Short mmCIF file of C-alpha atoms in Angstrom, two decimals:
data_model
loop_
_atom_site.label_atom_id
_atom_site.label_comp_id
_atom_site.label_asym_id
_atom_site.label_seq_id
_atom_site.Cartn_x
_atom_site.Cartn_y
_atom_site.Cartn_z
CA MET V 1 0.00 0.00 0.00
CA GLU V 2 1.39 3.37 -1.01
CA ILE V 3 0.50 6.63 0.67
CA TYR V 4 0.33 9.87 -1.30
CA PHE V 5 0.66 13.21 0.41
CA THR V 6 -0.02 15.48 -2.57
CA GLY V 7 -3.57 16.38 -1.51
CA ILE V 8 -2.56 17.00 2.11
CA ILE V 9 0.35 19.20 1.04
CA ILE V 10 -1.88 21.26 -1.26
CA ALA V 11 -4.62 21.56 1.39
CA PHE V 12 -2.23 22.59 4.16
CA SER V 13 -0.42 25.07 1.89
CA THR V 14 -3.73 26.54 0.72
CA PHE V 15 -4.73 27.06 4.33
CA LEU V 16 -1.41 28.84 5.00
CA ILE V 17 -1.64 31.03 1.90
CA ILE V 18 -5.17 32.17 2.68
CA GLY V 19 -4.30 32.69 6.35
CA LEU V 20 -1.26 34.75 5.40
CA PHE V 21 -3.27 37.09 3.22
CA HIS V 22 -5.69 38.14 5.97
CA PRO V 23 -3.05 40.26 7.74
CA VAL V 24 -1.47 41.27 4.40
CA VAL V 25 -4.75 42.86 3.30
CA ILE V 26 -5.24 44.55 6.68
CA LYS V 27 -1.70 45.96 6.75
CA THR V 28 -1.79 47.01 3.10
CA GLU V 29 -5.01 48.94 3.61
CA TYR V 30 -3.73 50.49 6.83
CA TYR V 31 -0.47 51.78 5.35
CA THR V 32 -1.38 52.47 1.71
CA GLY V 33 -5.14 52.28 1.39
CA THR V 34 -6.56 50.79 -1.81
CA ARG V 35 -4.02 52.61 -3.97
CA TYR V 36 -1.99 49.49 -4.85
CA TRP V 37 -4.85 47.14 -5.74
CA TRP V 38 -3.34 46.75 -9.18
CA THR V 39 -0.25 45.01 -7.72
CA PHE V 40 -2.56 42.27 -6.43
CA LEU V 41 -4.09 42.06 -9.93
CA ILE V 42 -0.78 41.78 -11.79
CA SER V 43 0.68 39.34 -9.24
CA GLY V 44 -2.45 37.20 -9.26
CA LEU V 45 -2.60 37.00 -13.04
CA ALA V 46 1.14 36.24 -13.18
CA CYS V 47 0.76 33.37 -10.70
CA ILE V 48 -2.21 31.91 -12.55
CA GLY V 49 -0.43 32.31 -15.87
CA SER V 50 2.68 30.64 -14.47
CA ALA V 51 0.64 27.72 -13.13
CA ILE V 52 -0.23 26.75 -16.69
CA PHE V 53 3.40 26.14 -17.56
CA VAL V 54 4.53 24.26 -14.43
CA GLU V 55 4.51 20.49 -14.74
CA ASN V 56 4.77 19.70 -11.01
CA VAL V 57 1.26 19.19 -9.65
CA ILE V 58 1.97 20.63 -6.22
CA VAL V 59 3.78 23.74 -7.45
CA SER V 60 1.23 24.36 -10.21
CA SER V 61 -1.66 23.99 -7.74
CA LEU V 62 -0.07 26.34 -5.24
CA LEU V 63 0.62 28.94 -7.94
CA GLY V 64 -3.07 28.73 -8.87
CA VAL V 65 -4.15 29.04 -5.25
CA LEU V 66 -1.79 31.96 -4.69
CA GLY V 67 -3.07 33.66 -7.85
CA ALA V 68 -6.70 33.20 -6.85
CA THR V 69 -5.94 34.46 -3.35
CA LEU V 70 -4.23 37.57 -4.74
CA LEU V 71 -7.22 38.29 -7.00
CA TRP V 72 -9.66 37.72 -4.12
CA SER V 73 -7.58 40.11 -2.00
CA ILE V 74 -8.47 42.99 -4.33
CA GLY V 75 -12.10 42.82 -3.21
CA GLU V 76 -11.03 42.31 0.39
CA LEU V 77 -8.83 45.41 0.21
CA PHE V 78 -11.83 47.56 -0.70
CA SER V 79 -14.00 45.75 1.88
CA GLN V 80 -11.32 46.41 4.49
CA ARG V 81 -11.56 50.13 3.72
CA GLU V 82 -15.30 49.98 4.46
CA ARG V 83 -14.67 48.04 7.68
CA VAL V 84 -12.26 50.78 8.79
CA LYS V 85 -14.86 53.44 7.96
CA LYS V 86 -17.37 51.56 10.14
CA GLY V 87 -14.87 51.55 13.00
CA TRP V 88 -14.33 47.80 13.02
CA PHE V 89 -10.58 48.21 12.43
CA PRO V 90 -8.19 51.00 13.41
CA MET V 91 -7.80 53.94 11.06
CA ASN V 92 -4.36 55.20 10.07
CA GLU V 93 -4.49 58.78 11.33
CA LYS V 94 -1.93 59.84 8.70
CA ARG V 95 -4.48 58.91 6.03
CA LYS V 96 -7.62 60.19 7.76
CA LYS V 97 -8.66 62.27 4.74
CA ASP V 98 -8.78 59.10 2.61
CA TYR V 99 -11.77 57.89 4.64
CA GLU V 100 -13.85 61.03 4.26
CA ASP V 101 -16.94 60.34 2.19
CA THR V 102 -17.12 62.80 -0.70
CA SER V 103 -20.72 61.87 -1.58
CA ASP V 104 -22.04 63.98 1.35
CA SER V 105 -19.80 66.97 0.69
CA GLY V 106 -22.62 69.26 -0.43
CA ARG V 107 -25.08 68.28 2.30
CA LYS V 108 -25.61 70.44 5.37
CA ASP V 109 -26.80 68.93 8.60
CA ASN V 110 -29.53 70.83 10.45
#
């Protein structure tokens, strides 16, 4: 009887990749806002594109998972901004003006 660890390695690595990107998204939004969302896009597409050309099942799978995680992180980056605006996460005081809602700029409160 042979035992194959490929699935376990991919599952464990996927768990680590996704877990790693939770704080990456939080820190990225805190220090830079949503300004660098395009780096997640380019990196994600590059990883997915690279996965096509890698013969090793584990490496190809992990490049695909990393690419998908990077692309998913774009949406999470913008969601994180909204969570900060709601007060669920700390706001970077140096970027306070980035959180001001411009849609209410002409409204006067009575």
